[in-house]
PDB file of C-alpha atoms in Angstrom:
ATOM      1  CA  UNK A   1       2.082  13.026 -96.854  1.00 64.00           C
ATOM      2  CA  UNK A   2       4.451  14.450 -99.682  1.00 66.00           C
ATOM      3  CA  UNK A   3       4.569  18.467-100.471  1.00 64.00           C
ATOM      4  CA  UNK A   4       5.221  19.311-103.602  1.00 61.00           C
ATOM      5  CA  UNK A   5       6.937  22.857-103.299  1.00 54.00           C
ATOM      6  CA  UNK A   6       4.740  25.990-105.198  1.00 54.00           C
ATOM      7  CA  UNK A   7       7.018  27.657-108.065  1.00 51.00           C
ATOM      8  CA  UNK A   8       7.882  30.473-105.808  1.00 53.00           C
ATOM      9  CA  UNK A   9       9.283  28.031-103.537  1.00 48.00           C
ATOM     10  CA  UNK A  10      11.541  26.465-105.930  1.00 48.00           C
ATOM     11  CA  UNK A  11      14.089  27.499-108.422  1.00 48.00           C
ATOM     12  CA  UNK A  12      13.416  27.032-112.142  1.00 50.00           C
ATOM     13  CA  UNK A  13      11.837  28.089-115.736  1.00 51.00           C
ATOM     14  CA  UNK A  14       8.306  28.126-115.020  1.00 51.00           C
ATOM     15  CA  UNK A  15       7.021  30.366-117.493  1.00 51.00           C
ATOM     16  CA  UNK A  16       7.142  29.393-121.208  1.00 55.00           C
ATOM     17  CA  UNK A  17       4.359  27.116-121.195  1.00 53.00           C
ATOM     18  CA  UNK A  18       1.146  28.831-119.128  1.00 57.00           C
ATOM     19  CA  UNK A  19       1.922  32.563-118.791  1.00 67.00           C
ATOM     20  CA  UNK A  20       2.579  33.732-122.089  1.00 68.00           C
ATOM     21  CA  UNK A  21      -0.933  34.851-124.181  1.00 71.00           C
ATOM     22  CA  UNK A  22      -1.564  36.112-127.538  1.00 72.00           C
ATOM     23  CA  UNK A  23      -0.270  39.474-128.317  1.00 81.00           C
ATOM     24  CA  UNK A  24       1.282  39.907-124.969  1.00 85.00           C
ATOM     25  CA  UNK A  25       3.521  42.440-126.291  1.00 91.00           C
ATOM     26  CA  UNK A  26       0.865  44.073-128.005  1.00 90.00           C
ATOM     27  CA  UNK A  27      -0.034  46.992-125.370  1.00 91.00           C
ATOM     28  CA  UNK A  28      -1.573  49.508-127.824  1.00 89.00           C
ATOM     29  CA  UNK A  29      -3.251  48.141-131.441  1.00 86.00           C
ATOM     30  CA  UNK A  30      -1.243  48.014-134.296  1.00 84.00           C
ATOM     31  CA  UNK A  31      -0.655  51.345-136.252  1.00 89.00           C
ATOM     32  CA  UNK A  32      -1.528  53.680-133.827  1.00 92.00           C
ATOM     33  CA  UNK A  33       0.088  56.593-134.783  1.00 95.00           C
ATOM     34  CA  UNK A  34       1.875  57.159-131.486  1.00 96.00           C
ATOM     35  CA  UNK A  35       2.837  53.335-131.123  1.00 96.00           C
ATOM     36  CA  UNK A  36       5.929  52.687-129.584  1.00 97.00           C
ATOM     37  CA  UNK A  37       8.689  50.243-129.293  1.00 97.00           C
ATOM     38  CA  UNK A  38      10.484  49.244-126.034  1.00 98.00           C
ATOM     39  CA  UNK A  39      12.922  46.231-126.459  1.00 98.00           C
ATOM     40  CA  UNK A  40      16.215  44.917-124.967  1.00 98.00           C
ATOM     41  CA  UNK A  41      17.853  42.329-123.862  1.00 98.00           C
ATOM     42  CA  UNK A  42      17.921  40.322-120.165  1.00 97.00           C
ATOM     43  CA  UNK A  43      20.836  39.086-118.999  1.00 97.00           C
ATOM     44  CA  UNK A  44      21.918  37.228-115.549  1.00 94.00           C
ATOM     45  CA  UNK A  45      24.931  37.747-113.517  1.00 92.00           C
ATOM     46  CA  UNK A  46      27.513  36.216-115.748  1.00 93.00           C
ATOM     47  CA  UNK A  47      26.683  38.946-118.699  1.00 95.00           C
ATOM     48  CA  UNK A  48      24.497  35.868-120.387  1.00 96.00           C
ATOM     49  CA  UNK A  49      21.400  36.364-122.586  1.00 97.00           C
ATOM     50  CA  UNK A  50      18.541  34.952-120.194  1.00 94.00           C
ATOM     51  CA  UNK A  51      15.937  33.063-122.922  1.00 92.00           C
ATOM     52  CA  UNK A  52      13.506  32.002-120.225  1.00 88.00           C
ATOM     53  CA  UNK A  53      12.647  34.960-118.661  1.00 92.00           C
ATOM     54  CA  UNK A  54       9.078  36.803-118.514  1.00 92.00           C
ATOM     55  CA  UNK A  55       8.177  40.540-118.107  1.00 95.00           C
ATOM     56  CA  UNK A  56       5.109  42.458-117.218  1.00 94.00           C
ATOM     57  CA  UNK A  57       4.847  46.020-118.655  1.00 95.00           C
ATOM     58  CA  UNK A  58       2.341  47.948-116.208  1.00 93.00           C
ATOM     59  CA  UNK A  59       1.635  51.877-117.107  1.00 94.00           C
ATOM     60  CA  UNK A  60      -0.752  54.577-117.404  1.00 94.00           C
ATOM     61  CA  UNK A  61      -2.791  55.493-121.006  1.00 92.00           C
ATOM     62  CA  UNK A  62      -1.100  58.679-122.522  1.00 93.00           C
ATOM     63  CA  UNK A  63      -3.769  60.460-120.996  1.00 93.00           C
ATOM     64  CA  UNK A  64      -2.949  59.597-117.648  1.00 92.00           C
ATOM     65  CA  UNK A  65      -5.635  57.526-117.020  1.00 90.00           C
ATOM     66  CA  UNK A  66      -5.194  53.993-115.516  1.00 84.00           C
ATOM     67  CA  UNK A  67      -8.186  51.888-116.007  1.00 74.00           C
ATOM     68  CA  UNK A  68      -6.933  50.755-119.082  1.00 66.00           C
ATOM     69  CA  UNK A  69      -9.292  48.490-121.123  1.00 62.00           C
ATOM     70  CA  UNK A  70     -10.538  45.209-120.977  1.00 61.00           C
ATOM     71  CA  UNK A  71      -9.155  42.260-123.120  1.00 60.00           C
ATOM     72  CA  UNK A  72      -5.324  41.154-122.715  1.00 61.00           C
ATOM     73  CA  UNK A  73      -6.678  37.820-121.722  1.00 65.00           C
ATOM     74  CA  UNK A  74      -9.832  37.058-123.894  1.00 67.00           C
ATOM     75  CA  UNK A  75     -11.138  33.339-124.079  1.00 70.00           C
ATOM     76  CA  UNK A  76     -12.691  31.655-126.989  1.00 76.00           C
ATOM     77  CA  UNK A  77     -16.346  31.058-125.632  1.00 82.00           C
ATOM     78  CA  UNK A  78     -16.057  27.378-127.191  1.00 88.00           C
ATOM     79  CA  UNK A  79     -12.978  26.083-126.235  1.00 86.00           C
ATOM     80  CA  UNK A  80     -11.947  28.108-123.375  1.00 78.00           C
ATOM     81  CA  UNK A  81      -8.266  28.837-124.644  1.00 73.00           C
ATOM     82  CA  UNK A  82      -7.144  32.264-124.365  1.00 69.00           C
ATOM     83  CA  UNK A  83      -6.973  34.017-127.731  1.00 70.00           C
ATOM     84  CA  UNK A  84      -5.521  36.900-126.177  1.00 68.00           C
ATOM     85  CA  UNK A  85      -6.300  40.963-127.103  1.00 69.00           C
ATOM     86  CA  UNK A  86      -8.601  42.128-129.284  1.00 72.00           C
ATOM     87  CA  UNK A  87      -6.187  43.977-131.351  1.00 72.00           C
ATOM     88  CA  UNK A  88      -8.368  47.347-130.629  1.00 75.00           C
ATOM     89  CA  UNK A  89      -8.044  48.898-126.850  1.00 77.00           C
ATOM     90  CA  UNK A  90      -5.494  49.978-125.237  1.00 83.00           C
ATOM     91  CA  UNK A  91      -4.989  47.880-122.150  1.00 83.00           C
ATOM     92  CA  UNK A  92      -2.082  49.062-119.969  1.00 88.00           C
ATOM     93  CA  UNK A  93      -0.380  45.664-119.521  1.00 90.00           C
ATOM     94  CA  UNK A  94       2.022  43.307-121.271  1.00 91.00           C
ATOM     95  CA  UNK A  95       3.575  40.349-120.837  1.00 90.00           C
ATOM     96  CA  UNK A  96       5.941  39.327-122.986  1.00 93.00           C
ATOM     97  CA  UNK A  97       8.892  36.395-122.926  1.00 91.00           C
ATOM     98  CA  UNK A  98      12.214  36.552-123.991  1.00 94.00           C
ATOM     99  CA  UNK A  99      13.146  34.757-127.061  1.00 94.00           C
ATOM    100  CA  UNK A 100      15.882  32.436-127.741  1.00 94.00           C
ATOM    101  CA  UNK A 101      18.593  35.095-127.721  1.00 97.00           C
ATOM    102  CA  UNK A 102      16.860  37.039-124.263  1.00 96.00           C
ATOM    103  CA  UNK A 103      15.499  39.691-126.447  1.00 98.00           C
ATOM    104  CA  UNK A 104      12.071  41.126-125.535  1.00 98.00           C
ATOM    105  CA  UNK A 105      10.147  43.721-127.322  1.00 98.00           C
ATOM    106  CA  UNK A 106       6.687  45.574-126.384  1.00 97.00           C
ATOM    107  CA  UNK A 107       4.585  47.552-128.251  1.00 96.00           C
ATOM    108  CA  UNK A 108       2.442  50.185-126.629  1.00 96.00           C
ATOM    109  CA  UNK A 109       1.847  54.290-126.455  1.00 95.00           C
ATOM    110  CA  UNK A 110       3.853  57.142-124.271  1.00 96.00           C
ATOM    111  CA  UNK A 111       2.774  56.858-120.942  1.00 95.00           C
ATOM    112  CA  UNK A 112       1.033  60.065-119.253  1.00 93.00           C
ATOM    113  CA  UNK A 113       1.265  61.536-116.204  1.00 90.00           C
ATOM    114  CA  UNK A 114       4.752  60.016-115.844  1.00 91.00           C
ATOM    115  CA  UNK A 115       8.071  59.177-117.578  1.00 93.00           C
ATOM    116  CA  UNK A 116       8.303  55.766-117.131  1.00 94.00           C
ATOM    117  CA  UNK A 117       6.757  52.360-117.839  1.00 97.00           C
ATOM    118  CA  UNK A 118       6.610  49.852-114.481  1.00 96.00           C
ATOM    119  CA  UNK A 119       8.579  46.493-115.270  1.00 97.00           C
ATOM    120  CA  UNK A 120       8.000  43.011-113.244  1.00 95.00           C
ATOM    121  CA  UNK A 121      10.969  40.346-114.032  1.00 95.00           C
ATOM    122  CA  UNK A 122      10.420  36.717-113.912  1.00 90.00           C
ATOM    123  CA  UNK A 123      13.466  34.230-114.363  1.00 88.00           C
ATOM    124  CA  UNK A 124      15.153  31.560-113.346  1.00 82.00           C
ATOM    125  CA  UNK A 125      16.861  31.493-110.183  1.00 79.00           C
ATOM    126  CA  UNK A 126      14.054  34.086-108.706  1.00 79.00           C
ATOM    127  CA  UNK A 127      12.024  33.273-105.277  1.00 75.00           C
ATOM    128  CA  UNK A 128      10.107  36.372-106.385  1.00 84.00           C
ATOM    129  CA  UNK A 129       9.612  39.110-109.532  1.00 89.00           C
ATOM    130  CA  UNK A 130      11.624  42.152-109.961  1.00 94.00           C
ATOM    131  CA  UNK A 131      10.242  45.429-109.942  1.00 96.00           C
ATOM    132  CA  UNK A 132      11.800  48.168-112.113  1.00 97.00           C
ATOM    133  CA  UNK A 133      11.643  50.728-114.124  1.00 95.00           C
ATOM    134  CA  UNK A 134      12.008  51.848-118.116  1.00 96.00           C
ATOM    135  CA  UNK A 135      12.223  55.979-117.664  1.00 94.00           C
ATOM    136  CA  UNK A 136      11.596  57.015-121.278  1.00 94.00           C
ATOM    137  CA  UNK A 137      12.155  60.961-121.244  1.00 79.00           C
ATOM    138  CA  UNK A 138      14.816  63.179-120.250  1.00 66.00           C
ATOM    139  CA  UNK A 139      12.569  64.943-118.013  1.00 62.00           C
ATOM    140  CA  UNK A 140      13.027  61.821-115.817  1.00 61.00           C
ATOM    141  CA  UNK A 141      15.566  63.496-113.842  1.00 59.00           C
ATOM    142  CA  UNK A 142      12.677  65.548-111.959  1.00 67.00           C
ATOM    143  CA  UNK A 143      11.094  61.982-111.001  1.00 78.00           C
ATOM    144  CA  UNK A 144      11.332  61.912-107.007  1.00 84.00           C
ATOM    145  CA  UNK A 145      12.329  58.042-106.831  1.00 85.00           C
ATOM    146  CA  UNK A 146      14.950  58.482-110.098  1.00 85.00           C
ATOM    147  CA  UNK A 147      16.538  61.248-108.430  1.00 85.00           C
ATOM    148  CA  UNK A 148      16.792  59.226-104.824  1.00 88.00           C
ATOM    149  CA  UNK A 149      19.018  56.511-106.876  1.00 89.00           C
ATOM    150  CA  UNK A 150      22.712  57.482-106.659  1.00 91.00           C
ATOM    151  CA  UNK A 151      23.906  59.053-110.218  1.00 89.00           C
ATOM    152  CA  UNK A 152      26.209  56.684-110.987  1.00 92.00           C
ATOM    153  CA  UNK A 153      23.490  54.311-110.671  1.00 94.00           C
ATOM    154  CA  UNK A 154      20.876  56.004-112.709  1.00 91.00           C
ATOM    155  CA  UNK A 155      21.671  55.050-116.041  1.00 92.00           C
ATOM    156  CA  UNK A 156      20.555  51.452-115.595  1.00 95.00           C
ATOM    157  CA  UNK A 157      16.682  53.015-115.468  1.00 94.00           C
ATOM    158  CA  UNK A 158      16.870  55.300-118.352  1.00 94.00           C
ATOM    159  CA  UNK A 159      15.907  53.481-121.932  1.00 96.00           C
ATOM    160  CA  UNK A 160      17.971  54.819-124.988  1.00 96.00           C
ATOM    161  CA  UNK A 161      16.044  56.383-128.259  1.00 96.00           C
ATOM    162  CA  UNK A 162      17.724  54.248-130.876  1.00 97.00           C
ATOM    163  CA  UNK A 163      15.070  56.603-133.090  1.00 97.00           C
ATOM    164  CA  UNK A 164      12.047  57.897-133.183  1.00 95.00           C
ATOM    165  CA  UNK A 165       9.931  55.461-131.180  1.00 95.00           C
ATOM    166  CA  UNK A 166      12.293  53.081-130.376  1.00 97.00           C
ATOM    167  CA  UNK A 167      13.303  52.761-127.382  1.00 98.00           C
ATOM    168  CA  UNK A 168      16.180  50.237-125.972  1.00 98.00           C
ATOM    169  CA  UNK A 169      15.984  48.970-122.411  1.00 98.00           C
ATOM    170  CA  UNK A 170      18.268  45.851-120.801  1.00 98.00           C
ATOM    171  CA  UNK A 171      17.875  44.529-118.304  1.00 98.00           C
ATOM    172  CA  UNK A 172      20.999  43.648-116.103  1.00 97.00           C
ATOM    173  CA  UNK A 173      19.776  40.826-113.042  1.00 96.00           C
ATOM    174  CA  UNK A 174      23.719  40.894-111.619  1.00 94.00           C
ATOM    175  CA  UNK A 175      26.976  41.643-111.870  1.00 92.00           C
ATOM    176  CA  UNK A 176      28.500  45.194-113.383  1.00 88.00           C
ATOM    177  CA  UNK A 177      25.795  47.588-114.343  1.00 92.00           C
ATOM    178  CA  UNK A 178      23.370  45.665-112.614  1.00 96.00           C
ATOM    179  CA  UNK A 179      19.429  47.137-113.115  1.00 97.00           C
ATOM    180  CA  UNK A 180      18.290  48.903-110.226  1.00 96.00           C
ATOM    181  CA  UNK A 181      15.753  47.419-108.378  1.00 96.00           C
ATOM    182  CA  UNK A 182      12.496  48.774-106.196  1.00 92.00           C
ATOM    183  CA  UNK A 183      11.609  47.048-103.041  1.00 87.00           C
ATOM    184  CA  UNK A 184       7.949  48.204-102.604  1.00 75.00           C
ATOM    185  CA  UNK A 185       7.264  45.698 -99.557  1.00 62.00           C
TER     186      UNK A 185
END
């Protein structure tokens, strides 16, 4: 009898063709009036742009409420395909993939209750996702776990306002300036 290994068992690009939905990287509907961008660039150990990569955005509503609403992965009642959001709710989650280049970009609100927006990374040569974090205020310095990281360390959590509402956040797998990870096992 012949195993065929599960994808977090091997090595590779899994991603592109069954993860990605419609409006992924649409978090919040278009023209909100507090909409907000968060993009960047991944990139692996050897300073390279990483094109097959896959994020999940996680975070609270800018109330601080986390229930979020239904409909990042909504499914044409005829043909079963996922259509993805319904352009209207706020949902809480993206997922977006990197582009050619390794650039990502999400579009969503401020969260509440805390400075920062959760990050998963997917990419090639993973067993298993990354967790980090995008701190998006300067007030970040009074988080508990942002404060635990060492100082010279702490800049590779804190996203830079290129302007109003846009935010810039790489993402560094290896090598100099690597991201800081969380272990939550």
């Amino acid at each position: 009898m012949s195993r065929t290994p599960t994808p977090s068992q091997t090595v590779g690009p899994f991603y592109g063709y069954a993860l990605p939905f419609a409006g992924g990287a649409e978090v919040a509907p278009v023209g909100h009036p507090d909409l907000i961008t968060v993009h960047g660039y991944v990139y692996d150990g050897a300073g390279q742009p990483v094109p097959d990569a896959l994020l999940e955005t996680w975070q609270p509503a800018p109330d601080g409420s986390r229930t979020g609403a239904p409909g990042s992965l909504r499914h044409d009642p005829v043909t079963g395909r996922v259509i993805g959001r319904d352009g209207v709710g706020f949902t809480g989650f993206g997922r977006i993939a990197t582009d050619a280049d390794g650039h990502y970009a999400v579009r969503t609100l401020p969260p509440g209750g805390v400075p920062y927006i959760s990050v998963l990374v997917f990419a090639r040569g993973l067993l298993h996702h990354l967790h980090t974090r995008a701190y998006l205020r300067p007030a970040a310095a009074d988080d508990t776990l942002l404060s635990s990281v060492p100082e010279e360390r702490r800049s590779t959590l804190l996203a830079v306002e290129e302007r109003p509402g846009t935010y810039r956040f790489d993402i560094r797998l290896q090598g100099e300036d690597e991201t800081v990870f969380l272990d939550f096992g």
